[in-house]
Amino acid sequence: MNRAGLQMPETADSSLPHQAPGRARVVLFANTDWYLYNFRLSLARRIRQGLDAEVWIACPDGPYRTTLEAEGFRWIPIALRRRSLNPWHDLAAAWKLAKALRRIQPHLLHAFTLKSILVGNLAAWAAAVPRVVNAFTGLGSLYGGRRADYLLARRLLALFFRLFLGRAGVRTIFQNAEDLAQVRALVGHSDGFRLIPGSGVDTRRFHPPEEPPGAVVVLLVSRLIRDKGILAFCEAASLVRVELPQVRFQVAGAVDPGNPTSFTQAEIDRLATLHPMIEFLGQREDMPELFRGAALAVLPAQAREGLPRSLIEACASGLPLVASDVEGIREVLLHGQNGLLVPPGDVQALASAWIEILQDPLRRSAMGRASRALALERFDQEKVLEATLAVYAELGLNPEVEGRP
């Protein structure tokens, strides 16, 4: 593991077929076009530039699809039902993807998020795709739920992991060590497992402000789903406002109908009426400026996380953090150094942590500097991209295999 915290591959897999000279074809597969655009656009660009590869995107249709196509990436329409646990829906999606893969004959499929990993590995196996890279962004609500169908699904997942994650030509990337350890315990091996912290953040775009912001703003950036602790944020804001009436509270993010814990827009409108001190900003495209206008970034998550992108961007922006003490968050929030961890669901502890940091400007500044240093050391986008392409190279996909000098 290098000093950036990236577990790097060591040797290439000699069991893989040699790629014929010519342009490589790589398929990036995710459950939304929004995910590919917001989190993996830099990777798609780097694959095209660094490997001189033809990049295809596989995902459901959405508002970002045309933007991705305008970048020169070709689209494979795959309709995934994110909320569904019906295996027939997933098998139908896998069959459709397999048909497309047989036509394209990609050299590598890179699947992101749990549902895409399940469908993508089935499709790649059926289409004889020689290389598969899986990227867990977290184990999801499926691993946090206690419903009977979730328990059954977890047993089936364990079987799937044993069958597919250990295959030749397959590598699996985890964003945090706790998820890696949990899946390793299920499958009993980890030869093909790699640890790369997230999708990276552009530390030149996300950076601290030159001057401290005039207003004191507590900022939550998140999809508007219950698992992110939206209700706890609202309750804590009400408590803090009593003691610190000058503080402002902002929530940036949109509802996510594909997630089973999502609020409806009508529910968010009611919350905005009940808590008028909170600004619900909706989906924003000016995130660097939004972070630079904040004093504190928070994430009161109620369930495990993969590696929350919002906290990484907040770190790069030089903000102290307050967030729940759950898997994934502990990778980016070092308690007492760049922020404070609180028990999930404990509104009083959440409010007290906000007040503790907001009332101590010197400590807040020191924590912000620690956040920035952590982002530069562990989460810089260039380091993450290099580590990801190193996994590709381990599987034999690199410029030399393309027949280029």
CSV table of C-alpha atoms in Angstrom, one decimal:
chain,number,residue,atom,x,y,z
A,1,MET,CA,0.0,0.0,0.0
A,2,ASN,CA,1.4,3.4,-1.0
A,3,ARG,CA,1.4,6.4,1.2
A,4,ALA,CA,-1.9,7.6,-0.4
A,5,GLY,CA,-3.6,4.6,1.1
A,6,LEU,CA,-4.1,2.9,-2.2
A,7,GLN,CA,-3.6,-0.9,-2.3
A,8,MET,CA,-1.9,-1.4,-5.7
A,9,PRO,CA,-1.7,-4.5,-7.9
A,10,GLU,CA,1.5,-6.3,-8.1
A,11,THR,CA,1.5,-8.7,-11.0
A,12,ALA,CA,-0.4,-9.2,-14.2
A,13,ASP,CA,-2.8,-12.2,-14.7
A,14,SER,CA,-1.0,-14.5,-17.1
A,15,SER,CA,-4.1,-16.6,-17.6
A,16,LEU,CA,-5.8,-13.9,-19.6
A,17,PRO,CA,-5.9,-14.0,-23.4
A,18,HIS,CA,-3.6,-11.6,-25.1
A,19,GLN,CA,-5.4,-8.6,-26.6
A,20,ALA,CA,-5.0,-8.3,-30.3
A,21,PRO,CA,-3.4,-5.1,-31.7
A,22,GLY,CA,-5.9,-2.4,-32.3
A,23,ARG,CA,-8.0,0.0,-30.3
A,24,ALA,CA,-9.3,-1.4,-26.9
A,25,ARG,CA,-13.0,-1.2,-26.0
A,26,VAL,CA,-14.0,-0.6,-22.4
A,27,VAL,CA,-17.6,-0.6,-21.1
A,28,LEU,CA,-18.4,1.4,-18.0
A,29,PHE,CA,-21.7,0.1,-16.5
A,30,ALA,CA,-23.7,1.9,-13.7
A,31,ASN,CA,-27.2,2.1,-12.4
A,32,THR,CA,-27.7,5.7,-13.5
A,33,ASP,CA,-26.3,8.1,-16.0
A,34,TRP,CA,-26.0,10.6,-13.1
A,35,TYR,CA,-23.5,8.4,-11.4
A,36,LEU,CA,-21.3,8.0,-14.5
A,37,TYR,CA,-21.4,11.8,-15.2
A,38,ASN,CA,-20.8,13.0,-11.6
A,39,PHE,CA,-18.3,10.3,-10.4
A,40,ARG,CA,-16.7,8.6,-13.4
A,41,LEU,CA,-16.4,11.1,-16.1
A,42,SER,CA,-12.7,11.7,-15.3
A,43,LEU,CA,-12.1,8.0,-15.5
A,44,ALA,CA,-13.8,7.7,-18.9
A,45,ARG,CA,-11.7,10.5,-20.2
A,46,ARG,CA,-8.5,9.0,-18.8
A,47,ILE,CA,-9.3,5.6,-20.3
A,48,ARG,CA,-9.8,7.2,-23.7
A,49,GLN,CA,-6.7,9.3,-23.4
A,50,GLY,CA,-4.3,7.0,-21.6
A,51,LEU,CA,-5.3,3.7,-23.3
A,52,ASP,CA,-6.4,5.2,-26.6
A,53,ALA,CA,-9.6,3.1,-25.9
A,54,GLU,CA,-13.1,3.3,-27.2
A,55,VAL,CA,-15.3,3.9,-24.2
A,56,TRP,CA,-18.9,2.7,-24.0
A,57,ILE,CA,-21.3,3.7,-21.2
A,58,ALA,CA,-24.1,1.3,-20.2
A,59,CYS,CA,-26.9,2.7,-18.0
A,60,PRO,CA,-30.5,3.6,-18.0
A,61,ASP,CA,-31.5,6.7,-19.9
A,62,GLY,CA,-31.5,10.0,-18.1
A,63,PRO,CA,-30.7,13.7,-18.3
A,64,TYR,CA,-26.9,13.2,-18.4
A,65,ARG,CA,-26.9,10.6,-21.1
A,66,THR,CA,-26.8,13.2,-24.0
A,67,THR,CA,-24.0,15.0,-22.2
A,68,LEU,CA,-21.9,11.8,-22.0
A,69,GLU,CA,-22.6,11.1,-25.6
A,70,ALA,CA,-21.5,14.6,-26.5
A,71,GLU,CA,-18.2,13.8,-24.9
A,72,GLY,CA,-17.8,11.0,-27.5
A,73,PHE,CA,-18.8,8.0,-25.3
A,74,ARG,CA,-21.2,5.6,-26.9
A,75,TRP,CA,-24.3,4.5,-25.0
A,76,ILE,CA,-25.8,1.1,-24.3
A,77,PRO,CA,-29.4,1.4,-23.0
A,78,ILE,CA,-29.9,-0.9,-20.0
A,79,ALA,CA,-33.0,-0.5,-17.9
A,80,LEU,CA,-32.2,-1.4,-14.3
A,81,ARG,CA,-34.8,-1.4,-11.5
A,82,ARG,CA,-32.9,-0.1,-8.6
A,83,ARG,CA,-35.7,-0.6,-6.0
A,84,SER,CA,-36.5,-4.1,-7.2
A,85,LEU,CA,-35.4,-7.4,-5.5
A,86,ASN,CA,-37.1,-9.4,-8.3
A,87,PRO,CA,-34.3,-11.6,-9.8
A,88,TRP,CA,-36.2,-11.9,-13.1
A,89,HIS,CA,-35.9,-8.2,-13.7
A,90,ASP,CA,-32.1,-8.4,-13.1
A,91,LEU,CA,-31.8,-11.5,-15.3
A,92,ALA,CA,-33.6,-9.7,-18.1
A,93,ALA,CA,-31.2,-6.8,-17.8
A,94,ALA,CA,-28.2,-9.1,-17.8
A,95,TRP,CA,-29.5,-10.9,-20.9
A,96,LYS,CA,-29.9,-7.5,-22.7
A,97,LEU,CA,-26.4,-6.4,-21.6
A,98,ALA,CA,-24.9,-9.7,-22.7
A,99,LYS,CA,-26.4,-9.3,-26.2
A,100,ALA,CA,-24.8,-5.9,-26.5
A,101,LEU,CA,-21.4,-7.1,-25.1
A,102,ARG,CA,-21.4,-10.0,-27.6
A,103,ARG,CA,-21.8,-7.4,-30.4
A,104,ILE,CA,-19.2,-4.9,-29.1
A,105,GLN,CA,-16.7,-7.6,-27.8
A,106,PRO,CA,-15.2,-5.3,-25.2
A,107,HIS,CA,-11.8,-6.1,-23.7
A,108,LEU,CA,-13.0,-5.0,-20.2
A,109,LEU,CA,-16.2,-4.3,-18.4
A,110,HIS,CA,-16.1,-2.0,-15.4
A,111,ALA,CA,-19.2,-2.2,-13.2
A,112,PHE,CA,-20.1,0.3,-10.4
A,113,THR,CA,-22.5,-0.2,-7.5
A,114,LEU,CA,-23.9,-3.5,-6.2
A,115,LYS,CA,-26.8,-3.9,-8.7
A,116,SER,CA,-24.6,-3.2,-11.7
A,117,ILE,CA,-22.0,-5.7,-10.3
A,118,LEU,CA,-24.6,-8.4,-10.1
A,119,VAL,CA,-26.0,-7.8,-13.6
A,120,GLY,CA,-22.6,-7.0,-15.1
A,121,ASN,CA,-20.8,-10.1,-14.0
A,122,LEU,CA,-23.7,-12.3,-15.3
A,123,ALA,CA,-23.6,-10.5,-18.6
A,124,ALA,CA,-19.8,-10.6,-18.9
A,125,TRP,CA,-19.8,-14.3,-18.1
A,126,ALA,CA,-22.5,-15.0,-20.7
A,127,ALA,CA,-20.7,-12.9,-23.3
A,128,ALA,CA,-17.2,-14.2,-22.6
A,129,VAL,CA,-15.8,-10.8,-21.7
A,130,PRO,CA,-12.2,-11.6,-20.7
A,131,ARG,CA,-11.7,-8.9,-18.1
A,132,VAL,CA,-14.1,-7.5,-15.4
A,133,VAL,CA,-13.5,-4.9,-12.8
A,134,ASN,CA,-16.1,-4.4,-10.1
A,135,ALA,CA,-16.3,-1.3,-8.0
A,136,PHE,CA,-18.3,-1.5,-4.8
A,137,THR,CA,-19.4,2.0,-3.8
A,138,GLY,CA,-20.8,0.5,-0.6
A,139,LEU,CA,-22.8,-2.5,0.3
A,140,GLY,CA,-26.0,-0.5,0.3
A,141,SER,CA,-29.3,-0.5,2.1
A,142,LEU,CA,-29.5,-4.2,1.4
A,143,TYR,CA,-26.9,-4.9,4.0
A,144,GLY,CA,-28.5,-2.5,6.5
A,145,GLY,CA,-32.0,-3.8,6.3
A,146,ARG,CA,-33.6,-6.4,8.4
A,147,ARG,CA,-36.6,-7.3,6.2
A,148,ALA,CA,-37.0,-11.0,5.5
A,149,ASP,CA,-36.4,-10.5,1.7
A,150,TYR,CA,-33.2,-8.6,2.5
A,151,LEU,CA,-32.0,-11.5,4.6
A,152,LEU,CA,-32.7,-13.9,1.8
A,153,ALA,CA,-31.0,-11.6,-0.7
A,154,ARG,CA,-27.9,-11.4,1.4
A,155,ARG,CA,-27.6,-15.2,1.4
A,156,LEU,CA,-27.9,-15.2,-2.4
A,157,LEU,CA,-25.4,-12.4,-2.6
A,158,ALA,CA,-22.9,-14.5,-0.6
A,159,LEU,CA,-23.3,-17.3,-3.1
A,160,PHE,CA,-22.9,-14.9,-6.0
A,161,PHE,CA,-19.7,-13.4,-4.6
A,162,ARG,CA,-18.2,-16.9,-4.2
A,163,LEU,CA,-19.0,-17.9,-7.7
A,164,PHE,CA,-18.0,-14.7,-9.6
A,165,LEU,CA,-15.5,-12.6,-7.6
A,166,GLY,CA,-12.8,-15.2,-7.6
A,167,ARG,CA,-12.9,-15.9,-11.4
A,168,ALA,CA,-9.8,-15.4,-13.5
A,169,GLY,CA,-9.7,-12.0,-15.1
A,170,VAL,CA,-11.9,-10.4,-12.3
A,171,ARG,CA,-10.7,-7.7,-10.0
A,172,THR,CA,-12.9,-6.1,-7.3
A,173,ILE,CA,-12.3,-2.6,-5.9
A,174,PHE,CA,-13.6,-1.5,-2.5
A,175,GLN,CA,-13.8,2.0,-1.3
A,176,ASN,CA,-13.3,1.2,2.4
A,177,ALA,CA,-11.5,-1.5,4.3
A,178,GLU,CA,-14.6,-2.5,6.3
A,179,ASP,CA,-16.6,-3.5,3.2
A,180,LEU,CA,-13.6,-5.4,1.9
A,181,ALA,CA,-13.2,-7.3,5.1
A,182,GLN,CA,-16.9,-8.2,5.1
A,183,VAL,CA,-17.0,-9.5,1.6
A,184,ARG,CA,-13.7,-11.4,2.2
A,185,ALA,CA,-15.3,-13.1,5.2
A,186,LEU,CA,-18.1,-14.3,2.8
A,187,VAL,CA,-15.9,-15.6,0.0
A,188,GLY,CA,-12.9,-16.8,2.0
A,189,HIS,CA,-10.3,-15.2,-0.3
A,190,SER,CA,-9.2,-11.8,-1.5
A,191,ASP,CA,-6.5,-12.4,-4.2
A,192,GLY,CA,-8.5,-10.2,-6.6
A,193,PHE,CA,-9.6,-7.5,-4.1
A,194,ARG,CA,-8.1,-4.0,-4.2
A,195,LEU,CA,-8.6,-1.0,-1.9
A,196,ILE,CA,-8.9,2.4,-3.7
A,197,PRO,CA,-10.6,5.2,-1.7
A,198,GLY,CA,-13.5,6.4,-3.9
A,199,SER,CA,-13.5,8.0,-7.3
A,200,GLY,CA,-11.2,10.8,-6.3
A,201,VAL,CA,-11.7,14.6,-6.1
A,202,ASP,CA,-10.2,17.3,-8.2
A,203,THR,CA,-8.3,19.2,-5.5
A,204,ARG,CA,-7.6,22.0,-7.9
A,205,ARG,CA,-11.3,22.6,-8.4
A,206,PHE,CA,-12.3,21.9,-4.8
A,207,HIS,CA,-10.1,24.1,-2.6
A,208,PRO,CA,-10.4,26.4,0.4
A,209,PRO,CA,-11.6,30.0,-0.1
A,210,GLU,CA,-9.0,32.7,-0.1
A,211,GLU,CA,-11.0,34.6,2.5
A,212,PRO,CA,-13.2,33.0,5.2
A,213,PRO,CA,-16.9,33.2,4.3
A,214,GLY,CA,-19.0,36.0,5.9
A,215,ALA,CA,-21.9,33.8,7.0
A,216,VAL,CA,-21.6,30.7,9.3
A,217,VAL,CA,-23.2,27.9,7.3
A,218,VAL,CA,-23.7,24.3,8.2
A,219,LEU,CA,-24.0,22.4,4.9
A,220,LEU,CA,-25.3,18.9,4.2
A,221,VAL,CA,-24.8,17.6,0.6
A,222,SER,CA,-26.7,14.4,0.0
A,223,ARG,CA,-29.4,12.7,-1.9
A,224,LEU,CA,-32.7,13.3,-0.1
A,225,ILE,CA,-33.1,9.8,1.3
A,226,ARG,CA,-33.8,8.8,4.9
A,227,ASP,CA,-30.6,6.8,5.2
A,228,LYS,CA,-28.6,10.1,5.0
A,229,GLY,CA,-30.1,11.4,8.2
A,230,ILE,CA,-32.2,14.3,6.7
A,231,LEU,CA,-34.6,14.2,9.7
A,232,ALA,CA,-31.8,14.2,12.2
A,233,PHE,CA,-30.3,17.2,10.4
A,234,CYS,CA,-33.5,19.1,10.7
A,235,GLU,CA,-33.9,18.3,14.4
A,236,ALA,CA,-30.3,19.2,15.2
A,237,ALA,CA,-30.6,22.5,13.3
A,238,SER,CA,-33.6,23.4,15.5
A,239,LEU,CA,-31.5,22.8,18.6
A,240,VAL,CA,-28.5,24.7,17.4
A,241,ARG,CA,-30.5,27.7,16.2
A,242,VAL,CA,-31.6,28.2,19.8
A,243,GLU,CA,-28.0,28.7,21.0
A,244,LEU,CA,-26.5,30.1,17.9
A,245,PRO,CA,-29.2,32.1,16.1
A,246,GLN,CA,-26.8,33.5,13.5
A,247,VAL,CA,-26.0,30.1,12.0
A,248,ARG,CA,-27.5,29.2,8.6
A,249,PHE,CA,-28.4,25.7,7.5
A,250,GLN,CA,-28.3,24.4,3.9
A,251,VAL,CA,-29.2,21.1,2.3
A,252,ALA,CA,-28.1,20.5,-1.3
A,253,GLY,CA,-29.4,17.5,-3.2
A,254,ALA,CA,-32.4,16.1,-4.9
A,255,VAL,CA,-34.9,13.3,-4.1
A,256,ASP,CA,-33.9,9.8,-5.5
A,257,PRO,CA,-37.0,7.9,-6.6
A,258,GLY,CA,-34.9,4.8,-7.3
A,259,ASN,CA,-33.8,4.5,-3.7
A,260,PRO,CA,-36.3,2.7,-1.3
A,261,THR,CA,-35.6,5.2,1.5
A,262,SER,CA,-36.1,8.4,-0.6
A,263,PHE,CA,-38.3,11.2,0.4
A,264,THR,CA,-40.9,12.5,-2.0
A,265,GLN,CA,-40.7,16.1,-3.1
A,266,ALA,CA,-43.9,16.8,-1.3
A,267,GLU,CA,-42.3,15.5,1.9
A,268,ILE,CA,-39.3,17.7,1.4
A,269,ASP,CA,-41.6,20.7,0.9
A,270,ARG,CA,-43.3,19.9,4.2
A,271,LEU,CA,-40.0,19.7,6.0
A,272,ALA,CA,-39.0,23.1,4.5
A,273,THR,CA,-42.2,24.6,5.9
A,274,LEU,CA,-41.7,23.0,9.3
A,275,HIS,CA,-38.0,24.1,9.5
A,276,PRO,CA,-37.9,27.5,7.8
A,277,MET,CA,-34.3,28.1,9.1
A,278,ILE,CA,-33.1,25.4,6.6
A,279,GLU,CA,-32.5,26.2,3.0
A,280,PHE,CA,-33.3,23.3,0.8
A,281,LEU,CA,-31.3,24.1,-2.3
A,282,GLY,CA,-32.2,21.2,-4.6
A,283,GLN,CA,-29.7,19.8,-7.0
A,284,ARG,CA,-26.7,22.2,-7.5
A,285,GLU,CA,-24.0,22.3,-10.2
A,286,ASP,CA,-21.9,24.9,-8.3
A,287,MET,CA,-20.6,22.6,-5.6
A,288,PRO,CA,-17.1,24.1,-5.2
A,289,GLU,CA,-18.6,27.5,-4.6
A,290,LEU,CA,-21.2,26.0,-2.2
A,291,PHE,CA,-18.5,24.3,-0.1
A,292,ARG,CA,-16.3,27.5,0.0
A,293,GLY,CA,-19.3,29.4,1.4
A,294,ALA,CA,-19.7,26.9,4.3
A,295,ALA,CA,-18.1,26.7,7.8
A,296,LEU,CA,-18.9,23.1,8.5
A,297,ALA,CA,-19.9,20.0,6.4
A,298,VAL,CA,-22.1,17.3,8.0
A,299,LEU,CA,-23.5,13.9,7.2
A,300,PRO,CA,-25.7,12.4,9.9
A,301,ALA,CA,-26.0,9.0,8.0
A,302,GLN,CA,-28.3,6.4,9.6
A,303,ALA,CA,-26.7,3.5,7.7
A,304,ARG,CA,-23.3,2.4,6.4
A,305,GLU,CA,-21.6,4.3,3.6
A,306,GLY,CA,-19.2,3.4,1.0
A,307,LEU,CA,-17.0,6.5,0.9
A,308,PRO,CA,-19.1,9.6,0.9
A,309,ARG,CA,-18.1,11.8,-2.0
A,310,SER,CA,-19.6,14.9,-0.3
A,311,LEU,CA,-17.3,14.6,2.7
A,312,ILE,CA,-14.3,14.1,0.4
A,313,GLU,CA,-15.2,17.2,-1.5
A,314,ALA,CA,-15.7,19.0,1.8
A,315,CYS,CA,-12.2,17.9,2.9
A,316,ALA,CA,-10.6,19.2,-0.3
A,317,SER,CA,-12.5,22.5,0.4
A,318,GLY,CA,-10.8,22.7,3.8
A,319,LEU,CA,-13.9,22.2,5.9
A,320,PRO,CA,-14.2,20.5,9.3
A,321,LEU,CA,-16.6,17.6,9.4
A,322,VAL,CA,-19.3,16.2,11.7
A,323,ALA,CA,-20.7,12.8,10.7
A,324,SER,CA,-22.1,9.5,11.9
A,325,ASP,CA,-19.7,6.9,13.3
A,326,VAL,CA,-20.5,4.3,10.6
A,327,GLU,CA,-18.6,2.2,8.0
A,328,GLY,CA,-17.1,4.3,5.2
A,329,ILE,CA,-17.3,7.7,7.0
A,330,ARG,CA,-14.5,6.6,9.3
A,331,GLU,CA,-12.2,6.5,6.3
A,332,VAL,CA,-12.5,10.2,5.6
A,333,LEU,CA,-13.3,11.6,9.1
A,334,LEU,CA,-10.5,11.1,11.6
A,335,HIS,CA,-12.2,11.8,15.0
A,336,GLY,CA,-10.6,14.8,16.8
A,337,GLN,CA,-8.3,15.6,13.8
A,338,ASN,CA,-10.5,16.9,11.0
A,339,GLY,CA,-13.9,16.6,12.7
A,340,LEU,CA,-16.1,14.8,15.1
A,341,LEU,CA,-17.8,11.4,14.9
A,342,VAL,CA,-21.2,11.0,16.6
A,343,PRO,CA,-23.5,8.0,17.1
A,344,PRO,CA,-25.9,7.6,14.3
A,345,GLY,CA,-29.4,8.8,15.2
A,346,ASP,CA,-28.3,10.8,18.3
A,347,VAL,CA,-29.7,14.2,17.5
A,348,GLN,CA,-28.4,15.7,20.8
A,349,ALA,CA,-24.9,14.5,20.2
A,350,LEU,CA,-25.1,15.8,16.6
A,351,ALA,CA,-26.2,19.3,17.7
A,352,SER,CA,-23.6,19.4,20.5
A,353,ALA,CA,-20.8,18.5,18.0
A,354,TRP,CA,-21.9,21.3,15.7
A,355,ILE,CA,-21.9,23.8,18.5
A,356,GLU,CA,-18.5,22.6,19.8
A,357,ILE,CA,-16.8,23.3,16.5
A,358,LEU,CA,-18.7,26.4,15.5
A,359,GLN,CA,-17.9,28.1,18.8
A,360,ASP,CA,-14.2,27.5,18.5
A,361,PRO,CA,-12.9,29.3,15.3
A,362,LEU,CA,-9.3,28.3,16.0
A,363,ARG,CA,-10.1,24.6,16.3
A,364,ARG,CA,-12.4,24.9,13.3
A,365,SER,CA,-9.5,26.3,11.2
A,366,ALA,CA,-7.1,23.6,12.4
A,367,MET,CA,-9.6,20.9,11.5
A,368,GLY,CA,-10.1,22.4,8.1
A,369,ARG,CA,-6.4,22.4,7.4
A,370,ALA,CA,-6.3,18.7,8.5
A,371,SER,CA,-9.1,18.0,6.1
A,372,ARG,CA,-7.3,19.6,3.2
A,373,ALA,CA,-4.1,17.7,3.9
A,374,LEU,CA,-6.0,14.4,4.1
A,375,ALA,CA,-7.7,15.1,0.7
A,376,LEU,CA,-4.3,15.8,-0.9
A,377,GLU,CA,-2.7,12.7,0.5
A,378,ARG,CA,-5.4,10.1,0.1
A,379,PHE,CA,-8.2,11.3,-2.2
A,380,ASP,CA,-6.6,13.3,-4.9
A,381,GLN,CA,-8.3,12.4,-8.3
A,382,GLU,CA,-5.0,11.8,-10.1
A,383,LYS,CA,-3.8,9.2,-7.5
A,384,VAL,CA,-7.2,7.4,-7.7
A,385,LEU,CA,-7.1,7.3,-11.5
A,386,GLU,CA,-3.6,6.0,-11.5
A,387,ALA,CA,-4.5,3.3,-9.1
A,388,THR,CA,-7.6,2.3,-11.1
A,389,LEU,CA,-5.6,2.1,-14.4
A,390,ALA,CA,-3.0,0.1,-12.6
A,391,VAL,CA,-5.7,-2.5,-11.9
A,392,TYR,CA,-6.5,-2.5,-15.7
A,393,ALA,CA,-2.8,-3.0,-16.4
A,394,GLU,CA,-2.7,-5.9,-14.0
A,395,LEU,CA,-5.3,-7.5,-16.2
A,396,GLY,CA,-3.2,-6.9,-19.2
A,397,LEU,CA,-5.1,-3.8,-20.5
A,398,ASN,CA,-2.5,-1.1,-21.1
A,399,PRO,CA,-1.1,0.9,-24.0
A,400,GLU,CA,1.5,-1.7,-24.9
A,401,VAL,CA,-1.1,-4.3,-25.4
A,402,GLU,CA,-2.8,-2.0,-27.9
A,403,GLY,CA,0.1,-2.4,-30.2
A,404,ARG,CA,1.3,1.1,-29.5
A,405,PRO,CA,4.9,1.8,-28.7
